[in-house]
Structure formats: C-alpha cells, structure tokens
Coordinates of C-alpha atoms and ligand atoms in Angstrom, one line a residue:
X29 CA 20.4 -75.3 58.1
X30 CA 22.0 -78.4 56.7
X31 CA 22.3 -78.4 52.8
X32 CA 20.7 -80.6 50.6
X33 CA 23.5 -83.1 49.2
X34 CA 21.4 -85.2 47.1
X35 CA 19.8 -84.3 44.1
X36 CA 16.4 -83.4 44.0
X37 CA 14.4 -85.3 41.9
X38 CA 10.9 -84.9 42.2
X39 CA 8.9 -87.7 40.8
X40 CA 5.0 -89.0 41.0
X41 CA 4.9 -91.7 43.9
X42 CA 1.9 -93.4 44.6
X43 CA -0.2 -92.4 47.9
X44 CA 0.7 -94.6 50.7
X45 CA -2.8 -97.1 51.8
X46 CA -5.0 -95.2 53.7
X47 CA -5.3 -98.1 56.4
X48 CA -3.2 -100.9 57.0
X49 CA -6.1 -103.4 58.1
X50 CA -5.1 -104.2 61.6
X51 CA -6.3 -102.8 65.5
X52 CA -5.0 -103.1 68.6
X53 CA -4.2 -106.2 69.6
X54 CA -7.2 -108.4 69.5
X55 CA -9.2 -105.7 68.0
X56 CA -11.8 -107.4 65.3
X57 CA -11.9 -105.8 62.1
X58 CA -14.9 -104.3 60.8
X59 CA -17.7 -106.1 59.2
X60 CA -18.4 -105.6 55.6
X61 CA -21.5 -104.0 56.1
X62 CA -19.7 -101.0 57.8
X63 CA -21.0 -102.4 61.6
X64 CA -17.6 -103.5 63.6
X65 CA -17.5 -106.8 65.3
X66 CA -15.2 -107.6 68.6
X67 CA -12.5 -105.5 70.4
X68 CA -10.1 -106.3 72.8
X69 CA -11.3 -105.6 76.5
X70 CA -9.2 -104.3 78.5
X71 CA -10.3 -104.8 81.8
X72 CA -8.8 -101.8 83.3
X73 CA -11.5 -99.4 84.4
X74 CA -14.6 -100.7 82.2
X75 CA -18.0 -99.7 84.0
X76 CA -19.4 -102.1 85.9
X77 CA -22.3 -104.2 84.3
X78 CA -25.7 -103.1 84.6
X79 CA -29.0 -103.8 83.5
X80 CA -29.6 -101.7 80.6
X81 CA -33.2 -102.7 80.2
X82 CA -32.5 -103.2 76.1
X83 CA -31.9 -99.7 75.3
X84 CA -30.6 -99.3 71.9
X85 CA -27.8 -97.1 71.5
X86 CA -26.6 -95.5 68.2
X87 CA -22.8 -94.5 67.4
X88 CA -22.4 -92.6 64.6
X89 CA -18.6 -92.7 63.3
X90 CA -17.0 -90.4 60.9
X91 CA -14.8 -92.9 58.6
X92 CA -13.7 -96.3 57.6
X93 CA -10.4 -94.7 56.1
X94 CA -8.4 -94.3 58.8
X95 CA -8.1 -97.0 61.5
X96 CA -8.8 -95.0 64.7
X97 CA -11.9 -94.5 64.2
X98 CA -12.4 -98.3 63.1
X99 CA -11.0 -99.3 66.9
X100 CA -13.2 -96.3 68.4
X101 CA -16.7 -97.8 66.8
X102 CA -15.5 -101.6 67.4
X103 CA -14.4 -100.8 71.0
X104 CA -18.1 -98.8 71.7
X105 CA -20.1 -101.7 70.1
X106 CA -18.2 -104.1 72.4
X107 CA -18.4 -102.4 76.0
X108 CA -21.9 -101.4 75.1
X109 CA -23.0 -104.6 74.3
X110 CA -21.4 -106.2 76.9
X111 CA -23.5 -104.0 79.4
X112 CA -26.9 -105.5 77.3
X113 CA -27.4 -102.1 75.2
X114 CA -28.5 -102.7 71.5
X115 CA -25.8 -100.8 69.3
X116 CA -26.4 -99.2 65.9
X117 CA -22.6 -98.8 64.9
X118 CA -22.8 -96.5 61.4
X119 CA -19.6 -95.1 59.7
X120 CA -20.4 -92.0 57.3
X121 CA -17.4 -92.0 55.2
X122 CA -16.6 -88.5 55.9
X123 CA -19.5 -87.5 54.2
X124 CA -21.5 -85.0 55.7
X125 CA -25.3 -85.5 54.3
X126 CA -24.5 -89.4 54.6
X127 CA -23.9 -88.4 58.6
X128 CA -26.9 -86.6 58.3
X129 CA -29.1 -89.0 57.0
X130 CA -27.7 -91.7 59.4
X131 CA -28.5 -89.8 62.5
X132 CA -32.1 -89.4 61.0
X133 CA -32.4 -93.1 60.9
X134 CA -30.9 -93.6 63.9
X135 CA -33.8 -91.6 65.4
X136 CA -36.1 -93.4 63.5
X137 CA -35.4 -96.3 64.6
X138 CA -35.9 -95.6 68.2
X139 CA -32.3 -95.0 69.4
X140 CA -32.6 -93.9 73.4
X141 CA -29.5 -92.3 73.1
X142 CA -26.7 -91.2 70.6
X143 CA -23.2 -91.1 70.4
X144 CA -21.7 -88.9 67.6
X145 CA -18.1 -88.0 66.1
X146 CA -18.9 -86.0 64.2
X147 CA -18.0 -85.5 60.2
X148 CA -18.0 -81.6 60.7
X149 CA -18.7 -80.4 63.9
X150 CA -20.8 -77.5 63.4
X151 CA -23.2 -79.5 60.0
X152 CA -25.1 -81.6 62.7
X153 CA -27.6 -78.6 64.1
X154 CA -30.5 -79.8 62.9
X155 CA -30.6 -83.0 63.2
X156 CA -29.4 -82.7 67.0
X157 CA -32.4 -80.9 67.6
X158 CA -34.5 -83.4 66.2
X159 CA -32.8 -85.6 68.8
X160 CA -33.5 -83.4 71.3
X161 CA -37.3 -82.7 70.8
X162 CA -37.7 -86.8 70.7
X163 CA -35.7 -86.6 74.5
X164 CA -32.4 -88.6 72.9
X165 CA -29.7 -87.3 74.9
X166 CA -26.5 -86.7 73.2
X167 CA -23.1 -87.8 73.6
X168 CA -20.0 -85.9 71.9
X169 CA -17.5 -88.8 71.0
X170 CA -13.7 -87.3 70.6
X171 CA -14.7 -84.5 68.2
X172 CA -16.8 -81.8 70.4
X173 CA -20.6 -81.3 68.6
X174 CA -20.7 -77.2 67.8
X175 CA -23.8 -74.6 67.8
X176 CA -26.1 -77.2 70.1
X177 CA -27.2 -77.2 73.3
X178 CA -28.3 -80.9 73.0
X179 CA -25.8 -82.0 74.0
X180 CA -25.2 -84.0 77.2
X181 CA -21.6 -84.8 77.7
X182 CA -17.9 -84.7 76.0
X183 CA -15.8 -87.3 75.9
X184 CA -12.3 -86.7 74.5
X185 CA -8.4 -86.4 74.8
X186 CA -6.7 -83.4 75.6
X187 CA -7.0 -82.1 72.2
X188 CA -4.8 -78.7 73.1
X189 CA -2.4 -81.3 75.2
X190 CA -1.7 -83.1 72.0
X191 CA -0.4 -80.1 70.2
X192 CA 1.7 -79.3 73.5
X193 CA 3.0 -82.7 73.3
X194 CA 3.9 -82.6 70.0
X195 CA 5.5 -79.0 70.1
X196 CA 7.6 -80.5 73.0
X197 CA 8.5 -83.1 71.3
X198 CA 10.1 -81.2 68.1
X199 CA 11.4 -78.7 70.9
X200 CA 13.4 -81.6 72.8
X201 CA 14.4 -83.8 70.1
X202 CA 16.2 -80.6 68.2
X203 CA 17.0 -79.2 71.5
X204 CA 15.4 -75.6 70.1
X205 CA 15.8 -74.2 73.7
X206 CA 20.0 -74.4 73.4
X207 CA 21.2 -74.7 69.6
X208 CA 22.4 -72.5 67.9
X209 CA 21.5 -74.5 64.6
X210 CA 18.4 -73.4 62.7
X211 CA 15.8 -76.0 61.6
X212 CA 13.3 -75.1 58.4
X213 CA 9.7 -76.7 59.2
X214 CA 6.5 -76.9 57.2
X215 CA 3.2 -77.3 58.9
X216 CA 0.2 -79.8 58.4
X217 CA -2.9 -79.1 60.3
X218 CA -6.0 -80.7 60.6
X219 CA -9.5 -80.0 59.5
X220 CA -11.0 -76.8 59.9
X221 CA -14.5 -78.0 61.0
X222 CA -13.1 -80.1 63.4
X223 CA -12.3 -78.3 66.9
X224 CA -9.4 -80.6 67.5
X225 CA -7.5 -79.1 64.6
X226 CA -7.7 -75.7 66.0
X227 CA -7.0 -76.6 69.7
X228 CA -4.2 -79.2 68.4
X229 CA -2.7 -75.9 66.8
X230 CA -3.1 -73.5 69.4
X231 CA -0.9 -75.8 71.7
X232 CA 1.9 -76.7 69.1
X233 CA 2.0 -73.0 68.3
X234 CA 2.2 -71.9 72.2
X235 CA 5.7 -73.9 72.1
X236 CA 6.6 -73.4 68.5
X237 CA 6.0 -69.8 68.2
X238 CA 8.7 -68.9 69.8
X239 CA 11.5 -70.3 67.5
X240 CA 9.9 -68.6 65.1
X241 CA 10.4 -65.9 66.3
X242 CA 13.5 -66.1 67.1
X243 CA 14.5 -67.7 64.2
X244 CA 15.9 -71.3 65.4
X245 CA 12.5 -72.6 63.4
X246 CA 12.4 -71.1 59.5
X247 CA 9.7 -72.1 57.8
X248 CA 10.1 -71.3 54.4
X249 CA 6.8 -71.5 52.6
X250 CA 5.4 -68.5 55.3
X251 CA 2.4 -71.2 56.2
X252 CA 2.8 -70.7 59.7
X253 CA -0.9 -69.7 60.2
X254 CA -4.1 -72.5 61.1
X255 CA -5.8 -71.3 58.0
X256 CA -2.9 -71.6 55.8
X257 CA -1.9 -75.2 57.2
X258 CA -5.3 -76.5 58.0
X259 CA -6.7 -79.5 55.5
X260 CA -10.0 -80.4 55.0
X261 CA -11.4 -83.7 56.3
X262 CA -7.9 -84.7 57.5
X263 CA -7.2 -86.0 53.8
X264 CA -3.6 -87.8 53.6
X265 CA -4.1 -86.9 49.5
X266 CA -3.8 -83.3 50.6
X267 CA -1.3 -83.6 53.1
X268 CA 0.9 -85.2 50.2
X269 CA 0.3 -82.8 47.6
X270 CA 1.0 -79.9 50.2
X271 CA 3.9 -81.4 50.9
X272 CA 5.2 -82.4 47.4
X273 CA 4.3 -78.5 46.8
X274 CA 6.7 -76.9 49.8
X275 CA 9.3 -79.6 48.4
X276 CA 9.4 -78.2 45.1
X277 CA 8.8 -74.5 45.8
X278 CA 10.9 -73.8 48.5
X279 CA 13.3 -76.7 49.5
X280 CA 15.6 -76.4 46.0
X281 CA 18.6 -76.2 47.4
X282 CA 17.8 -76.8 51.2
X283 CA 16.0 -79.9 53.3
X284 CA 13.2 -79.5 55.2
X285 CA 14.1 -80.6 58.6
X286 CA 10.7 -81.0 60.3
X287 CA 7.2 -81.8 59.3
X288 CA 4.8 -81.2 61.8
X289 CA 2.3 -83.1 61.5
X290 CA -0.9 -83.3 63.4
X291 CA -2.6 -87.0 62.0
X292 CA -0.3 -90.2 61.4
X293 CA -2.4 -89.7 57.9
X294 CA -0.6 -86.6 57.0
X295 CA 2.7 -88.4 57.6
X296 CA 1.9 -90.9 55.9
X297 CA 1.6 -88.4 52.8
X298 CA 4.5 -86.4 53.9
X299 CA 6.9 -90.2 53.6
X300 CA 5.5 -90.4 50.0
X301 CA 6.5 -86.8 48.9
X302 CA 9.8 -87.3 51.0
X303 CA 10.6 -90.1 49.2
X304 CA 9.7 -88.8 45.6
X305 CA 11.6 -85.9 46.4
X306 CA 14.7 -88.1 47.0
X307 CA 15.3 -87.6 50.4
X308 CA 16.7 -90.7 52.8
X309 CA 16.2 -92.1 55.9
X310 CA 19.4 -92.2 58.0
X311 CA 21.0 -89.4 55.9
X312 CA 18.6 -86.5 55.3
X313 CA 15.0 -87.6 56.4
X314 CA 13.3 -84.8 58.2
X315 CA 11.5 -85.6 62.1
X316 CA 7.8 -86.3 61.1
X317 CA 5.1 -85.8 63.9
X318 CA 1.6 -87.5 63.5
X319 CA -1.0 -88.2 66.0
X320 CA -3.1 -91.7 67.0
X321 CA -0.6 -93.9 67.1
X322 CA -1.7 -95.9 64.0
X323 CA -0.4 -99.7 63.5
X324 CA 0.9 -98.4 60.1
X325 CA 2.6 -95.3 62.4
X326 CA 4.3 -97.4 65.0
X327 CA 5.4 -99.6 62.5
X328 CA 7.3 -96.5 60.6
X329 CA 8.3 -95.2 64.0
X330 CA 10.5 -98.5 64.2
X331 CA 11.2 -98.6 60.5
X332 CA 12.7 -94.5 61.0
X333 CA 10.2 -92.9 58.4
X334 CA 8.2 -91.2 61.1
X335 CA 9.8 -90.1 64.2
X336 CA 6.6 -90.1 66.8
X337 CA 3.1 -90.1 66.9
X338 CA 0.3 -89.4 70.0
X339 CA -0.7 -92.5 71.1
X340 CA -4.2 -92.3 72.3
X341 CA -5.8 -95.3 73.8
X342 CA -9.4 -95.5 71.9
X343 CA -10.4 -98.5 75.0
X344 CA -10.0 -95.7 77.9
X345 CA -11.8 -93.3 75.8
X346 CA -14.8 -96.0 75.3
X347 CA -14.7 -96.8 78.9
X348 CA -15.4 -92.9 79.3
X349 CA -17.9 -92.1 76.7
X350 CA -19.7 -95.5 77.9
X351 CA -20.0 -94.3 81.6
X352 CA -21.7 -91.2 79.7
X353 CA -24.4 -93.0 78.0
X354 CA -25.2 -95.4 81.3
X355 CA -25.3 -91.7 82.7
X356 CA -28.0 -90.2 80.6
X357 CA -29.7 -93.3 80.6
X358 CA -29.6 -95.0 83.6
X359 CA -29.7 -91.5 85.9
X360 CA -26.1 -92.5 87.1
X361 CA -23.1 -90.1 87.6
X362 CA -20.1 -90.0 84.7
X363 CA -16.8 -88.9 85.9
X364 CA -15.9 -85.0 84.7
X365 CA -12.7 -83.4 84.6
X366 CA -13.2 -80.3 82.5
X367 CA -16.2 -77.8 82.7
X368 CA -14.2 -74.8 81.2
X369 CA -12.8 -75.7 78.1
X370 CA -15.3 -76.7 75.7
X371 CA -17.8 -73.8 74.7
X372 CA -19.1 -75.3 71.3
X373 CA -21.4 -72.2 71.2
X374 CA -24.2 -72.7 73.2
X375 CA -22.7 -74.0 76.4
X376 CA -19.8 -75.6 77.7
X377 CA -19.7 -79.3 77.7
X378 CA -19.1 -81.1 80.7
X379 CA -16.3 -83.1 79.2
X380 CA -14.1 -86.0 80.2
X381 CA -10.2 -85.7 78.6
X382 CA -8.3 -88.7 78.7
X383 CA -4.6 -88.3 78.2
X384 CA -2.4 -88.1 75.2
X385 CA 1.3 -89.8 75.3
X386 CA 4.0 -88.5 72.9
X387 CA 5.6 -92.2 71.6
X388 CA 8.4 -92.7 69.3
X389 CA 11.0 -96.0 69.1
X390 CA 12.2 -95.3 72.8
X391 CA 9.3 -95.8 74.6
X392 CA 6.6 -97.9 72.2
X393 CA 7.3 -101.2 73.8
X394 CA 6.8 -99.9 77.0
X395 CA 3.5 -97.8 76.0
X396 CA 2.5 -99.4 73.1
X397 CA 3.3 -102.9 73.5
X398 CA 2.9 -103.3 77.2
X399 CA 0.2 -101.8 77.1
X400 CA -1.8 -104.2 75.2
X401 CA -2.9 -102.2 72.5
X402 CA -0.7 -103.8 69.3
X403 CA 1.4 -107.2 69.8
X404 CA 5.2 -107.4 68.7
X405 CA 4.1 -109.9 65.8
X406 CA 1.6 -107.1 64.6
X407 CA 4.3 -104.5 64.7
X408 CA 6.4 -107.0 63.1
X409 CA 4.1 -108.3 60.2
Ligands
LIG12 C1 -9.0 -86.8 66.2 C2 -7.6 -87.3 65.8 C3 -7.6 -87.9 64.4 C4 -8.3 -86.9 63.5 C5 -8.3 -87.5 62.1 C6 -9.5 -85.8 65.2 O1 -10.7 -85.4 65.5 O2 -8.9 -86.2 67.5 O3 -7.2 -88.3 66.8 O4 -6.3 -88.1 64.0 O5 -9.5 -86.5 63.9 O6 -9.2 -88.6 62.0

C-alpha cells in the first residue's frame, strides 16, 4: 500500500453536474416537455420497416438526470417512429408514484403496448396488471420488471457481464493475479431495487473476492457486502458523501487505490471527494470504474480522472427492444438469447442481452469514436 504523501485536507467541493447536455453523436437532446426529439440511426441492424397500422406505443423512462437514459428514450421514439408507431415517450424523474401515475395514463390513453424501465423494479405490480387485464403487452427495457407475469419480453445488457468486465478490468490493470503489492478499495454499488445492481455485484465480486481474500485487495471501511455498498436510486450525491466518508474515516494516513464503481454517476461523485480530499491525478489518483460510458465519462477517461467505464450502446439495445414491440404487436418473432437468467418472480423472461465493452483511453477511439456514438469534437468540447 502506497502512503499518502500529501496532506489531507478535506474540504466541501461542490457536486459535479449531474449531465453534461450532450448524446451520441447526432443524438437530439430532449425536448423541454420531457418527450425526446431525434437520435442518430445507426443503420446497423435496425428492423426492417413495417406497417404498424398506427399503433401507439408508450415508453416509460426512469430519469432525465443522467444521460443514458436521455439516449435510450430519444433512440426508442426515433426507431419506433420511423416504423409508423405513435410514441408516448415519459421520463418519471426517479420518482416512483410519478412512474406510477404515468403508466396509468399511458393506459388511458390507449397505448397498444408498453415499454418500461423501470424506477424500482418490484413498485410497478399493480399497474402491470392493469396493463395486462386491458391485453397491453409488456416490454422490460434494460432494468428487468419484478413480481409480474405481464410481462412479455426482456431487453437488456449483460447486467452480470458488466460486473465481470469491470472486476477484470481492476484485476488486469493492477495485475492482482501476480503482485505482490496490496491495493485498498472502497465499493459503490447501485440501487437496491434495481436487479442490475445486484447482478452487476454478483459478477465484480465472483472476480474480486478472491483478493480479498487473499489480501492483495484491503478494503478498509469493511463495506465489502451489496447491502453495505448498494445506493439508492443510483444517486451521484450519495456516492459522493460515501465516498468523502471512507476518505475521512479510514484513508488518514493511507490512499485509497481503487474505487469501484458501478455508474459513471458514482465516479463522477467519487472525482469530487477525491479532489476535496487533496488527492492528484498523475501522482496519487486512485483507478475509478463506472459504467455507460457517459460523454462526461469518456471525456474524464481522456482527461485521467476516471480510468474506464462500460460502454453500452443504447442504439443496439433500441434496435432489440423495438423488434420486441413489432413482436407482440405485429405476431412476428424477436430474436432471444437468454431464457435462464431472468426469474423476476413469476417467470423467467425471455430476454435479449446485448453486450457490454470495458473502455478506457486505449481503446475509446476505436469503440467509442469509430463507432459512431460520440464525435472527437464532442469529446473535445
Ligand atoms: C443500468 C445502468 C445505469 C444505471 C443507473 C441501471 O439499471 O443498467 O446502465 O448506469 O441503471 O442509471
């Protein structure tokens, strides 16, 4: 464990923005009634265009506040209309009766089918059986709906894959498999009504655990468990104070080499307590994990104040969820690739998992900017 050189001052920073107001590249930003306007299309393996009759479909979005989710509705609203549905794009804020309440409208309104990421996975019950006793099928986006069996189809990343691909990550870029160094770590896991969060953690953990263990990983505050490290509704504020809290409490006289983080949110608040606490890129700044791949993210990757991030391509996982709704509604076949995984309860959800990539300043150009999903001037704004 390397010793702290500089001193520790810990002083009040400010919270970093919660959004840095740009999408992927040719992304639209949202309107300011909370509907999103144009995405980029990415041609690569959109469904087909069919006639859709005018069937009105309604996504309902958990938040404006961080800017995956702002991509995610804009992208849906795009490839939907583009295929002739009517979409009903609503964004609840992470609150959960405002969810509520929107899914009520939505089936007010007549919505023939909805598409839901949800707030908290498990709050939506009854109002998914509303849905279901009016025949609206039901489409889990990203965030798998719990307790219901109205629900028709899953699409998602590899939620346990990302926590793999992280844990990999810290266990190659510290080489934890040959050193004989030790590295301290402190843990910052996402929401507990979200079953991402707890599959994210189950894979980090099935590589981590070990070095604890063993003792190459030392994580001083003992916060090793998903209840200890989980935070509620993914709040960056959280993730800061949590942080600022380790800092003080347990890294006195030590640094904290590692903060694994499992949102680009948390590392967001982890760079703000860093950086109260004194600490400096290019002499003592820890390796900071996140996850989506954020414009914000990618620019700190390059900038050195986060090491890497999961990039997961919101266009691919629209192009699945769509070929989900023209499946319930237009009687043709999605494409599945997991029928075991996602029990929410009830039943398992046929679910489609696209892939998560680990990036960090190696390989972004060649993932990130190649791809098409932010341009070198955003990156460089
Ligand atoms: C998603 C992540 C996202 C997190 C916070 C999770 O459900 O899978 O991609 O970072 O929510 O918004």
């Amino acid at each position: 464990m390397k010793k702290r050189v500089l001193g520790f001052l810990l002083t009040a920073v400010m919270a970093m923005g919660l959004f840095a107001g740009c999408g992927p590249a040719d992304t639209g930003a949202p309107a300011e009634d909370g509907t999103a306007t144009e995405a980029a299309d990415t041609g690569d393996a959109a469904p087909a265009t069919t006639s859709s009759g005018g069937k009105r479909v309604a996504v309902a979005m958990p938040t404006q506040s961080s800017e995956r989710w702002i991509n995610d509705g804009s992208n849906m609203k795009e490839k939907l209309e583009a295929l002739g549905y009517e979409v009903d794009l609503q964004y609840a804020e992470d609150d959960v009766q405002a969810q509520v309440s929107q899914i009520e409208n939505m089936i007010a309104a007549g919505a023939d089918c909805l598409v839901i990421a949800a707030v908290d996975s498990s709050a939506l019950v009854n109002v998914e059986a509303q849905a279901k006793d009016a025949g609206i099928p039901i489409i889990a986006y990203d965030r798998l709906l719990m307790d219901t069996d109205a629900v028709s189809y899953y699409a998602t990343f590899d939620n346990k894959g990302v926590g793999t691909a992280i844990g990999k990550y810290i266990e190659e870029n510290k080489d934890l498999k040959n050193t004989s160094e030790t590295y301290t770590i402190e843990f910052f896991m996402g929401s507990p009504d979200d079953n991402n969060a707890v599959m994210l953690y189950n894979g980090l953990m099935e590589v981590l655990q070990p070095y604890l263990d063993n003792g190459t990983l030392v994580c001083k505050s003992g916060r090793t468990s998903f209840d200890d490290t989980c935070i509620l509704r993914w709040s960056q504020e959280t993730a800061q104070q949590n942080c600022e809290n380790y800092l003080t409490g347990f890294y006195a006289d030590e640094d904290l080499d590692i903060c694994a983080t499992a949102f680009d949110g948390f590392a967001y608040g982890c760079k703000a307590a860093l950086e109260g606490a004194g600490y400096k890129v290019g002499e003592n700044w820890p390796l900071i994990t996140g996850q989506d791949a954020e414009l914000m993210a990618t620019k700190n990757i390059i900038a050195g104040s986060q090491t890497m991030s999961i990039y997961k391509d919101t266009r691919l996982l629209a192009d699945k969820c769509v070929t989900m709704v023209q499946a319930v509604l237009e009687g043709a076949e999605p494409e599945i690739n997991d029928t075991e995984q996602y029990d929410n309860g009830k039943l398992v959800v046929p679910s489609y998992l696209c892939t998560p990539v680990a990036v960090d300043k190696d390989n972004y150009k060649e993932i990130i900017v190649d791809g098409g999903y932010y341009t070198e001037e955003q990156l460089a704004e």
